[in-house]
Amino acid sequence: MNSLAARAFLLRATEPPAPAVDAFVAAHGPVDAVERIQAGAVPRSVLHEIRDLKPRIDEDLAEVEAGHYRLLTPEDPDWPHGALRGLTEQGLGAPLALWVRGSASLAASTRSAVSVVGSRAASEYGEHVATVLGTDLAEADVTVLTSGAYGVDGAACRGALLGSVPPIAVLACGVDIAYPQGHASLLESVAHSGMLISEYPPGTEPSRARFTARGRLLAALGVATVVVEAGRRSGVLPIARTAAAMGRRVYGVPGPITSATSAGVIDLLCTGVATPIAATEHIISQEGIR
């Protein structure tokens, strides 16, 4: 077994995030770690994160061999070590590998990437702002990172596709699955010009837990995070707080105090987690992107 096969095994054997497995692999290397896992010669914390000791990876490796998808690993020069290091430092578990659909360079793309996230049930104002941000950032040679979901994220994706730098969509399912189905065409466009990435092997369906796990990647891969709209209980808020915990700047788009879709953003602004922005140029100048 080589390191690529070992990483494919680990993605099938675990349900991300798996911080104990991440630390164990970092200490022993992927091949030795897999051999120890198969033998049961690992700490209980590692075994607790293993859900399948005999995952089938032949089809996964065949997909890579056929060139349908890439399996990007920390041993690859295109791995974004700097961006993902914060996840390990925060005990959140860096991805053991990433499935990629698209030919762009992840390491190069994330050196000046900004995550644009927000409510699925966005207002007309929120979708407009997200579209403008997506286009303006892409025109400034910034990679836009989103989930590709309905609402703010999808609008930011569409906006970025109008610019000069294609976006990246981070999925909570396999890169072969169009989710949400209503964004199948949008995700296809992202895969064609930018890339789709996921911790989950091909064929993996989305779930609530996977949406939550995906959020930490959006927080880590961007040099900054912009929250366009979010309610007080929005799943976007943990993304903002994770980004802030890793020392990344978080920006919030001010909205009406009477709007439920702005309530979560206003909380981030009032508690100092986020900085208000009035234009894309504010982000670009603050982050020193150009």
PDB file of C-alpha atoms in Angstrom:
ATOM      1  CA  MET A   1       0.000   0.000   0.000  1.00  0.00           C
ATOM      2  CA  ASN A   2       1.337   3.426  -0.954  1.00  0.00           C
ATOM      3  CA  SER A   3       0.473   6.757   0.668  1.00  0.00           C
ATOM      4  CA  LEU A   4      -2.304   7.556  -1.842  1.00  0.00           C
ATOM      5  CA  ALA A   5      -4.044   4.229  -1.178  1.00  0.00           C
ATOM      6  CA  ALA A   6      -3.551   4.726   2.564  1.00  0.00           C
ATOM      7  CA  ARG A   7      -5.206   8.152   2.405  1.00  0.00           C
ATOM      8  CA  ALA A   8      -8.093   6.721   0.345  1.00  0.00           C
ATOM      9  CA  PHE A   9      -8.483   4.041   3.027  1.00  0.00           C
ATOM     10  CA  LEU A  10      -8.548   6.642   5.808  1.00  0.00           C
ATOM     11  CA  LEU A  11     -11.241   8.734   4.109  1.00  0.00           C
ATOM     12  CA  ARG A  12     -13.440   5.644   3.791  1.00  0.00           C
ATOM     13  CA  ALA A  13     -12.616   4.382   7.273  1.00  0.00           C
ATOM     14  CA  THR A  14     -13.438   7.612   9.137  1.00  0.00           C
ATOM     15  CA  GLU A  15     -16.214  10.176   9.329  1.00  0.00           C
ATOM     16  CA  PRO A  16     -14.590  13.635   9.281  1.00  0.00           C
ATOM     17  CA  PRO A  17     -13.542  15.397  11.322  1.00  0.00           C
ATOM     18  CA  ALA A  18     -11.225  12.833  12.899  1.00  0.00           C
ATOM     19  CA  PRO A  19      -8.698  14.807  14.973  1.00  0.00           C
ATOM     20  CA  ALA A  20      -7.253  11.769  16.777  1.00  0.00           C
ATOM     21  CA  VAL A  21      -6.646   9.958  13.474  1.00  0.00           C
ATOM     22  CA  ASP A  22      -5.209  13.166  12.001  1.00  0.00           C
ATOM     23  CA  ALA A  23      -2.687  13.401  14.856  1.00  0.00           C
ATOM     24  CA  PHE A  24      -1.880   9.670  14.637  1.00  0.00           C
ATOM     25  CA  VAL A  25      -1.202   9.888  10.908  1.00  0.00           C
ATOM     26  CA  ALA A  26       0.962  12.971  11.425  1.00  0.00           C
ATOM     27  CA  ALA A  27       3.041  11.006  13.951  1.00  0.00           C
ATOM     28  CA  HIS A  28       3.396   7.734  12.017  1.00  0.00           C
ATOM     29  CA  GLY A  29       2.782   8.527   8.364  1.00  0.00           C
ATOM     30  CA  PRO A  30      -0.265   7.296   6.415  1.00  0.00           C
ATOM     31  CA  VAL A  31       0.968   3.822   5.460  1.00  0.00           C
ATOM     32  CA  ASP A  32       2.224   2.857   8.930  1.00  0.00           C
ATOM     33  CA  ALA A  33      -0.884   4.408  10.501  1.00  0.00           C
ATOM     34  CA  VAL A  34      -3.192   2.280   8.346  1.00  0.00           C
ATOM     35  CA  GLU A  35      -1.236  -0.892   9.163  1.00  0.00           C
ATOM     36  CA  ARG A  36      -1.500  -0.117  12.883  1.00  0.00           C
ATOM     37  CA  ILE A  37      -5.215   0.645  12.575  1.00  0.00           C
ATOM     38  CA  GLN A  38      -5.846  -2.641  10.776  1.00  0.00           C
ATOM     39  CA  ALA A  39      -3.922  -4.466  13.502  1.00  0.00           C
ATOM     40  CA  GLY A  40      -5.784  -2.645  16.267  1.00  0.00           C
ATOM     41  CA  ALA A  41      -2.476  -1.353  17.625  1.00  0.00           C
ATOM     42  CA  VAL A  42      -3.681   2.206  18.165  1.00  0.00           C
ATOM     43  CA  PRO A  43      -4.936   4.323  21.062  1.00  0.00           C
ATOM     44  CA  ARG A  44      -8.603   4.045  21.987  1.00  0.00           C
ATOM     45  CA  SER A  45      -9.199   7.624  20.798  1.00  0.00           C
ATOM     46  CA  VAL A  46      -8.128   6.595  17.297  1.00  0.00           C
ATOM     47  CA  LEU A  47     -10.242   3.428  17.271  1.00  0.00           C
ATOM     48  CA  HIS A  48     -13.218   5.521  18.385  1.00  0.00           C
ATOM     49  CA  GLU A  49     -12.991   7.485  15.123  1.00  0.00           C
ATOM     50  CA  ILE A  50     -12.772   4.402  12.880  1.00  0.00           C
ATOM     51  CA  ARG A  51     -16.132   3.306  11.492  1.00  0.00           C
ATOM     52  CA  ASP A  52     -14.920   0.695   8.963  1.00  0.00           C
ATOM     53  CA  LEU A  53     -11.781  -1.435   9.306  1.00  0.00           C
ATOM     54  CA  LYS A  54     -12.165  -2.965   5.827  1.00  0.00           C
ATOM     55  CA  PRO A  55     -13.261  -0.180   3.491  1.00  0.00           C
ATOM     56  CA  ARG A  56     -13.364  -0.938  -0.224  1.00  0.00           C
ATOM     57  CA  ILE A  57     -11.079   1.495  -2.031  1.00  0.00           C
ATOM     58  CA  ASP A  58     -10.512  -0.259  -5.376  1.00  0.00           C
ATOM     59  CA  GLU A  59     -13.182   1.814  -7.123  1.00  0.00           C
ATOM     60  CA  ASP A  60     -11.841   5.028  -5.595  1.00  0.00           C
ATOM     61  CA  LEU A  61      -8.339   4.335  -6.881  1.00  0.00           C
ATOM     62  CA  ALA A  62      -9.758   3.383 -10.288  1.00  0.00           C
ATOM     63  CA  GLU A  63     -11.489   6.786 -10.470  1.00  0.00           C
ATOM     64  CA  VAL A  64      -8.141   8.482  -9.785  1.00  0.00           C
ATOM     65  CA  GLU A  65      -6.334   6.281 -12.318  1.00  0.00           C
ATOM     66  CA  ALA A  66      -8.969   7.103 -14.947  1.00  0.00           C
ATOM     67  CA  GLY A  67      -8.520  10.813 -14.285  1.00  0.00           C
ATOM     68  CA  HIS A  68     -12.152  11.406 -13.323  1.00  0.00           C
ATOM     69  CA  TYR A  69     -11.153  12.994 -10.026  1.00  0.00           C
ATOM     70  CA  ARG A  70      -7.990  13.793  -8.106  1.00  0.00           C
ATOM     71  CA  LEU A  71      -7.234  12.607  -4.600  1.00  0.00           C
ATOM     72  CA  LEU A  72      -5.126  15.386  -3.142  1.00  0.00           C
ATOM     73  CA  THR A  73      -3.013  14.421  -0.127  1.00  0.00           C
ATOM     74  CA  PRO A  74      -0.656  16.229   2.271  1.00  0.00           C
ATOM     75  CA  GLU A  75       2.200  14.503   0.439  1.00  0.00           C
ATOM     76  CA  ASP A  76       1.249  16.387  -2.749  1.00  0.00           C
ATOM     77  CA  PRO A  77       2.961  19.741  -3.503  1.00  0.00           C
ATOM     78  CA  ASP A  78      -0.495  21.189  -4.245  1.00  0.00           C
ATOM     79  CA  TRP A  79      -1.643  20.620  -0.645  1.00  0.00           C
ATOM     80  CA  PRO A  80      -2.461  23.921   1.170  1.00  0.00           C
ATOM     81  CA  HIS A  81      -0.444  23.205   4.324  1.00  0.00           C
ATOM     82  CA  GLY A  82      -0.477  26.781   5.609  1.00  0.00           C
ATOM     83  CA  ALA A  83      -4.220  27.222   5.250  1.00  0.00           C
ATOM     84  CA  LEU A  84      -5.125  23.944   6.946  1.00  0.00           C
ATOM     85  CA  ARG A  85      -2.577  24.057   9.770  1.00  0.00           C
ATOM     86  CA  GLY A  86      -4.971  26.067  11.922  1.00  0.00           C
ATOM     87  CA  LEU A  87      -7.442  23.176  12.044  1.00  0.00           C
ATOM     88  CA  THR A  88      -4.851  20.908  13.645  1.00  0.00           C
ATOM     89  CA  GLU A  89      -3.764  23.652  16.040  1.00  0.00           C
ATOM     90  CA  GLN A  90      -7.384  24.188  17.114  1.00  0.00           C
ATOM     91  CA  GLY A  91      -7.931  20.440  17.567  1.00  0.00           C
ATOM     92  CA  LEU A  92     -10.552  20.412  14.819  1.00  0.00           C
ATOM     93  CA  GLY A  93      -8.871  17.794  12.641  1.00  0.00           C
ATOM     94  CA  ALA A  94      -7.352  18.727   9.306  1.00  0.00           C
ATOM     95  CA  PRO A  95      -8.669  16.733   6.333  1.00  0.00           C
ATOM     96  CA  LEU A  96      -6.813  13.454   5.835  1.00  0.00           C
ATOM     97  CA  ALA A  97      -7.044  14.039   2.072  1.00  0.00           C
ATOM     98  CA  LEU A  98      -9.337  15.898  -0.324  1.00  0.00           C
ATOM     99  CA  TRP A  99     -11.229  14.686  -3.348  1.00  0.00           C
ATOM    100  CA  VAL A 100     -11.018  17.238  -6.155  1.00  0.00           C
ATOM    101  CA  ARG A 101     -12.994  17.674  -9.342  1.00  0.00           C
ATOM    102  CA  GLY A 102     -11.335  20.295 -11.510  1.00  0.00           C
ATOM    103  CA  SER A 103      -7.819  21.081 -12.668  1.00  0.00           C
ATOM    104  CA  ALA A 104      -7.014  24.282 -10.775  1.00  0.00           C
ATOM    105  CA  SER A 105      -4.250  24.357  -8.156  1.00  0.00           C
ATOM    106  CA  LEU A 106      -5.646  24.311  -4.627  1.00  0.00           C
ATOM    107  CA  ALA A 107      -2.453  25.586  -2.996  1.00  0.00           C
ATOM    108  CA  ALA A 108      -2.161  28.496  -5.424  1.00  0.00           C
ATOM    109  CA  SER A 109      -5.884  29.293  -5.331  1.00  0.00           C
ATOM    110  CA  THR A 110      -6.078  29.491  -1.540  1.00  0.00           C
ATOM    111  CA  ARG A 111      -3.133  31.854  -1.122  1.00  0.00           C
ATOM    112  CA  SER A 112      -5.545  34.723  -1.790  1.00  0.00           C
ATOM    113  CA  ALA A 113      -8.969  33.175  -1.234  1.00  0.00           C
ATOM    114  CA  VAL A 114     -11.941  34.637   0.609  1.00  0.00           C
ATOM    115  CA  SER A 115     -14.857  32.569   1.880  1.00  0.00           C
ATOM    116  CA  VAL A 116     -18.240  34.152   1.176  1.00  0.00           C
ATOM    117  CA  VAL A 117     -21.009  32.513   3.184  1.00  0.00           C
ATOM    118  CA  GLY A 118     -24.512  33.210   4.352  1.00  0.00           C
ATOM    119  CA  SER A 119     -28.117  32.210   4.674  1.00  0.00           C
ATOM    120  CA  ARG A 120     -29.762  29.757   2.302  1.00  0.00           C
ATOM    121  CA  ALA A 121     -32.997  31.692   2.707  1.00  0.00           C
ATOM    122  CA  ALA A 122     -31.340  34.922   1.647  1.00  0.00           C
ATOM    123  CA  SER A 123     -33.157  38.147   0.936  1.00  0.00           C
ATOM    124  CA  GLU A 124     -33.018  39.840  -2.458  1.00  0.00           C
ATOM    125  CA  TYR A 125     -30.548  42.290  -0.920  1.00  0.00           C
ATOM    126  CA  GLY A 126     -28.363  39.452   0.399  1.00  0.00           C
ATOM    127  CA  GLU A 127     -28.209  37.671  -2.940  1.00  0.00           C
ATOM    128  CA  HIS A 128     -27.420  40.935  -4.728  1.00  0.00           C
ATOM    129  CA  VAL A 129     -24.579  41.780  -2.335  1.00  0.00           C
ATOM    130  CA  ALA A 130     -23.183  38.232  -2.568  1.00  0.00           C
ATOM    131  CA  THR A 131     -23.213  38.370  -6.367  1.00  0.00           C
ATOM    132  CA  VAL A 132     -21.428  41.720  -6.407  1.00  0.00           C
ATOM    133  CA  LEU A 133     -18.849  40.519  -3.861  1.00  0.00           C
ATOM    134  CA  GLY A 134     -18.230  37.363  -5.875  1.00  0.00           C
ATOM    135  CA  THR A 135     -17.660  39.276  -9.100  1.00  0.00           C
ATOM    136  CA  ASP A 136     -15.573  42.049  -7.553  1.00  0.00           C
ATOM    137  CA  LEU A 137     -13.323  39.623  -5.662  1.00  0.00           C
ATOM    138  CA  ALA A 138     -12.802  37.451  -8.739  1.00  0.00           C
ATOM    139  CA  GLU A 139     -11.989  40.539 -10.816  1.00  0.00           C
ATOM    140  CA  ALA A 140      -9.372  41.439  -8.174  1.00  0.00           C
ATOM    141  CA  ASP A 141      -7.710  38.010  -8.685  1.00  0.00           C
ATOM    142  CA  VAL A 142      -9.177  36.627  -5.461  1.00  0.00           C
ATOM    143  CA  THR A 143     -10.546  33.084  -5.326  1.00  0.00           C
ATOM    144  CA  VAL A 144     -14.069  32.948  -3.914  1.00  0.00           C
ATOM    145  CA  LEU A 145     -14.791  29.974  -1.658  1.00  0.00           C
ATOM    146  CA  THR A 146     -18.380  28.950  -0.996  1.00  0.00           C
ATOM    147  CA  SER A 147     -20.494  25.884  -0.277  1.00  0.00           C
ATOM    148  CA  GLY A 148     -22.446  26.258  -3.514  1.00  0.00           C
ATOM    149  CA  ALA A 149     -25.692  26.100  -1.520  1.00  0.00           C
ATOM    150  CA  TYR A 150     -28.872  28.006  -2.225  1.00  0.00           C
ATOM    151  CA  GLY A 151     -28.997  31.657  -1.243  1.00  0.00           C
ATOM    152  CA  VAL A 152     -25.861  33.642  -0.473  1.00  0.00           C
ATOM    153  CA  ASP A 153     -23.309  30.948  -1.353  1.00  0.00           C
ATOM    154  CA  GLY A 154     -24.805  30.165  -4.736  1.00  0.00           C
ATOM    155  CA  ALA A 155     -25.081  33.867  -5.555  1.00  0.00           C
ATOM    156  CA  ALA A 156     -21.403  34.401  -4.674  1.00  0.00           C
ATOM    157  CA  CYS A 157     -20.494  31.454  -6.919  1.00  0.00           C
ATOM    158  CA  ARG A 158     -22.459  32.872  -9.825  1.00  0.00           C
ATOM    159  CA  GLY A 159     -20.864  36.257  -9.314  1.00  0.00           C
ATOM    160  CA  ALA A 160     -17.358  34.803  -9.206  1.00  0.00           C
ATOM    161  CA  LEU A 161     -17.944  32.928 -12.464  1.00  0.00           C
ATOM    162  CA  LEU A 162     -18.429  36.334 -14.113  1.00  0.00           C
ATOM    163  CA  GLY A 163     -14.979  37.437 -12.941  1.00  0.00           C
ATOM    164  CA  SER A 164     -11.457  36.522 -13.994  1.00  0.00           C
ATOM    165  CA  VAL A 165     -10.706  33.948 -11.257  1.00  0.00           C
ATOM    166  CA  PRO A 166     -13.018  30.907 -10.955  1.00  0.00           C
ATOM    167  CA  PRO A 167     -14.481  29.929  -7.575  1.00  0.00           C
ATOM    168  CA  ILE A 168     -14.059  26.846  -5.409  1.00  0.00           C
ATOM    169  CA  ALA A 169     -17.066  25.033  -3.946  1.00  0.00           C
ATOM    170  CA  VAL A 170     -16.500  22.989  -0.789  1.00  0.00           C
ATOM    171  CA  LEU A 171     -19.023  20.146  -0.683  1.00  0.00           C
ATOM    172  CA  ALA A 172     -20.570  18.106   2.132  1.00  0.00           C
ATOM    173  CA  CYS A 173     -20.937  15.110  -0.179  1.00  0.00           C
ATOM    174  CA  GLY A 174     -18.946  13.341  -2.875  1.00  0.00           C
ATOM    175  CA  VAL A 175     -17.662  15.489  -5.747  1.00  0.00           C
ATOM    176  CA  ASP A 176     -19.722  13.321  -8.085  1.00  0.00           C
ATOM    177  CA  ILE A 177     -23.002  14.356  -6.438  1.00  0.00           C
ATOM    178  CA  ALA A 178     -24.820  17.551  -7.398  1.00  0.00           C
ATOM    179  CA  TYR A 179     -26.143  18.972  -4.149  1.00  0.00           C
ATOM    180  CA  PRO A 180     -28.321  20.868  -4.022  1.00  0.00           C
ATOM    181  CA  GLN A 181     -29.824  19.328  -7.164  1.00  0.00           C
ATOM    182  CA  GLY A 182     -31.166  22.709  -8.222  1.00  0.00           C
ATOM    183  CA  HIS A 183     -27.557  23.917  -8.507  1.00  0.00           C
ATOM    184  CA  ALA A 184     -26.375  21.018 -10.683  1.00  0.00           C
ATOM    185  CA  SER A 185     -25.630  23.323 -13.610  1.00  0.00           C
ATOM    186  CA  LEU A 186     -23.881  25.871 -11.378  1.00  0.00           C
ATOM    187  CA  LEU A 187     -21.686  23.209  -9.755  1.00  0.00           C
ATOM    188  CA  GLU A 188     -20.842  21.801 -13.190  1.00  0.00           C
ATOM    189  CA  SER A 189     -19.653  25.259 -14.235  1.00  0.00           C
ATOM    190  CA  VAL A 190     -17.537  25.534 -11.092  1.00  0.00           C
ATOM    191  CA  ALA A 191     -15.975  22.120 -11.734  1.00  0.00           C
ATOM    192  CA  HIS A 192     -15.227  23.065 -15.345  1.00  0.00           C
ATOM    193  CA  SER A 193     -13.509  26.378 -14.616  1.00  0.00           C
ATOM    194  CA  GLY A 194     -12.523  26.145 -10.948  1.00  0.00           C
ATOM    195  CA  MET A 195     -12.882  23.140  -8.664  1.00  0.00           C
ATOM    196  CA  LEU A 196     -15.153  21.173  -6.378  1.00  0.00           C
ATOM    197  CA  ILE A 197     -13.481  19.763  -3.272  1.00  0.00           C
ATOM    198  CA  SER A 198     -14.642  17.403  -0.526  1.00  0.00           C
ATOM    199  CA  GLU A 199     -13.381  15.205   2.293  1.00  0.00           C
ATOM    200  CA  TYR A 200     -16.000  12.655   1.330  1.00  0.00           C
ATOM    201  CA  PRO A 201     -15.334   9.886  -1.205  1.00  0.00           C
ATOM    202  CA  PRO A 202     -17.367   9.614  -4.405  1.00  0.00           C
ATOM    203  CA  GLY A 203     -20.912   8.436  -3.801  1.00  0.00           C
ATOM    204  CA  THR A 204     -21.173   9.916  -0.298  1.00  0.00           C
ATOM    205  CA  GLU A 205     -24.517  11.618   0.311  1.00  0.00           C
ATOM    206  CA  PRO A 206     -24.789  14.878   2.287  1.00  0.00           C
ATOM    207  CA  SER A 207     -26.004  14.954   5.890  1.00  0.00           C
ATOM    208  CA  ARG A 208     -26.460  17.523   8.636  1.00  0.00           C
ATOM    209  CA  ALA A 209     -23.243  16.400  10.347  1.00  0.00           C
ATOM    210  CA  ARG A 210     -21.363  16.731   7.066  1.00  0.00           C
ATOM    211  CA  PHE A 211     -22.663  20.252   6.534  1.00  0.00           C
ATOM    212  CA  THR A 212     -21.238  21.133   9.959  1.00  0.00           C
ATOM    213  CA  ALA A 213     -17.886  19.434   9.261  1.00  0.00           C
ATOM    214  CA  ARG A 214     -17.627  21.169   5.890  1.00  0.00           C
ATOM    215  CA  GLY A 215     -17.858  24.542   7.625  1.00  0.00           C
ATOM    216  CA  ARG A 216     -14.429  24.229   9.234  1.00  0.00           C
ATOM    217  CA  LEU A 217     -12.844  23.839   5.769  1.00  0.00           C
ATOM    218  CA  LEU A 218     -14.519  27.012   4.540  1.00  0.00           C
ATOM    219  CA  ALA A 219     -13.154  28.794   7.616  1.00  0.00           C
ATOM    220  CA  ALA A 220      -9.632  27.445   7.131  1.00  0.00           C
ATOM    221  CA  LEU A 221      -9.127  27.720   3.387  1.00  0.00           C
ATOM    222  CA  GLY A 222      -9.931  31.430   3.142  1.00  0.00           C
ATOM    223  CA  VAL A 223      -7.546  34.152   4.283  1.00  0.00           C
ATOM    224  CA  ALA A 224     -10.750  35.861   5.413  1.00  0.00           C
ATOM    225  CA  THR A 225     -14.458  35.075   5.705  1.00  0.00           C
ATOM    226  CA  VAL A 226     -17.358  37.313   4.729  1.00  0.00           C
ATOM    227  CA  VAL A 227     -20.783  36.659   6.252  1.00  0.00           C
ATOM    228  CA  VAL A 228     -23.395  38.311   4.047  1.00  0.00           C
ATOM    229  CA  GLU A 229     -26.584  37.283   5.854  1.00  0.00           C
ATOM    230  CA  ALA A 230     -27.282  34.892   8.724  1.00  0.00           C
ATOM    231  CA  GLY A 231     -30.025  34.385  11.270  1.00  0.00           C
ATOM    232  CA  ARG A 232     -29.278  34.038  14.982  1.00  0.00           C
ATOM    233  CA  ARG A 233     -29.273  30.223  14.746  1.00  0.00           C
ATOM    234  CA  SER A 234     -27.634  29.983  11.345  1.00  0.00           C
ATOM    235  CA  GLY A 235     -25.100  27.246  10.676  1.00  0.00           C
ATOM    236  CA  VAL A 236     -22.930  29.953   9.137  1.00  0.00           C
ATOM    237  CA  LEU A 237     -22.097  31.507  12.516  1.00  0.00           C
ATOM    238  CA  PRO A 238     -19.802  28.636  13.645  1.00  0.00           C
ATOM    239  CA  ILE A 239     -17.845  29.118  10.394  1.00  0.00           C
ATOM    240  CA  ALA A 240     -17.231  32.752  11.331  1.00  0.00           C
ATOM    241  CA  ARG A 241     -16.223  31.868  14.888  1.00  0.00           C
ATOM    242  CA  THR A 242     -13.891  29.092  13.719  1.00  0.00           C
ATOM    243  CA  ALA A 243     -12.219  31.481  11.279  1.00  0.00           C
ATOM    244  CA  ALA A 244     -11.776  34.043  14.050  1.00  0.00           C
ATOM    245  CA  ALA A 245     -10.317  31.399  16.388  1.00  0.00           C
ATOM    246  CA  MET A 246      -7.702  30.624  13.727  1.00  0.00           C
ATOM    247  CA  GLY A 247      -6.735  34.281  13.540  1.00  0.00           C
ATOM    248  CA  ARG A 248      -8.507  34.983  10.246  1.00  0.00           C
ATOM    249  CA  ARG A 249     -10.359  38.241   9.820  1.00  0.00           C
ATOM    250  CA  VAL A 250     -14.151  37.973   9.640  1.00  0.00           C
ATOM    251  CA  TYR A 251     -16.281  40.551   7.860  1.00  0.00           C
ATOM    252  CA  GLY A 252     -19.998  41.122   8.184  1.00  0.00           C
ATOM    253  CA  VAL A 253     -22.310  42.851   5.745  1.00  0.00           C
ATOM    254  CA  PRO A 254     -24.538  45.254   7.724  1.00  0.00           C
ATOM    255  CA  GLY A 255     -28.248  44.737   7.185  1.00  0.00           C
ATOM    256  CA  PRO A 256     -31.503  46.119   8.580  1.00  0.00           C
ATOM    257  CA  ILE A 257     -31.905  45.609  12.332  1.00  0.00           C
ATOM    258  CA  THR A 258     -35.481  44.555  11.584  1.00  0.00           C
ATOM    259  CA  SER A 259     -34.360  41.707   9.301  1.00  0.00           C
ATOM    260  CA  ALA A 260     -34.187  38.179  10.745  1.00  0.00           C
ATOM    261  CA  THR A 261     -31.614  37.249   8.094  1.00  0.00           C
ATOM    262  CA  SER A 262     -29.279  39.962   9.396  1.00  0.00           C
ATOM    263  CA  ALA A 263     -29.682  39.206  13.113  1.00  0.00           C
ATOM    264  CA  GLY A 264     -26.762  36.763  13.254  1.00  0.00           C
ATOM    265  CA  VAL A 265     -24.460  39.121  11.353  1.00  0.00           C
ATOM    266  CA  ILE A 266     -25.389  41.983  13.683  1.00  0.00           C
ATOM    267  CA  ASP A 267     -24.497  39.766  16.659  1.00  0.00           C
ATOM    268  CA  LEU A 268     -21.088  39.039  15.116  1.00  0.00           C
ATOM    269  CA  LEU A 269     -20.520  42.760  14.593  1.00  0.00           C
ATOM    270  CA  CYS A 270     -21.665  43.740  18.091  1.00  0.00           C
ATOM    271  CA  THR A 271     -19.473  41.129  19.802  1.00  0.00           C
ATOM    272  CA  GLY A 272     -16.393  42.086  17.799  1.00  0.00           C
ATOM    273  CA  VAL A 273     -16.105  38.774  15.958  1.00  0.00           C
ATOM    274  CA  ALA A 274     -16.704  40.515  12.636  1.00  0.00           C
ATOM    275  CA  THR A 275     -15.726  43.846  11.103  1.00  0.00           C
ATOM    276  CA  PRO A 276     -18.349  45.689   9.051  1.00  0.00           C
ATOM    277  CA  ILE A 277     -17.727  46.220   5.365  1.00  0.00           C
ATOM    278  CA  ALA A 278     -19.322  48.609   2.901  1.00  0.00           C
ATOM    279  CA  ALA A 279     -17.440  47.602  -0.258  1.00  0.00           C
ATOM    280  CA  THR A 280     -15.268  44.809  -1.658  1.00  0.00           C
ATOM    281  CA  GLU A 281     -12.283  47.171  -1.717  1.00  0.00           C
ATOM    282  CA  HIS A 282     -12.355  47.182   2.102  1.00  0.00           C
ATOM    283  CA  ILE A 283     -11.596  43.444   2.165  1.00  0.00           C
ATOM    284  CA  ILE A 284      -8.911  43.682  -0.494  1.00  0.00           C
ATOM    285  CA  SER A 285      -7.076  46.550   1.218  1.00  0.00           C
ATOM    286  CA  GLN A 286      -7.371  45.059   4.722  1.00  0.00           C
ATOM    287  CA  GLU A 287      -6.019  41.686   3.617  1.00  0.00           C
ATOM    288  CA  GLY A 288      -3.238  43.204   1.516  1.00  0.00           C
ATOM    289  CA  ILE A 289      -4.336  41.124  -1.441  1.00  0.00           C
ATOM    290  CA  ARG A 290      -3.095  43.730  -3.878  1.00  0.00           C
TER     291      ARG A 290
END
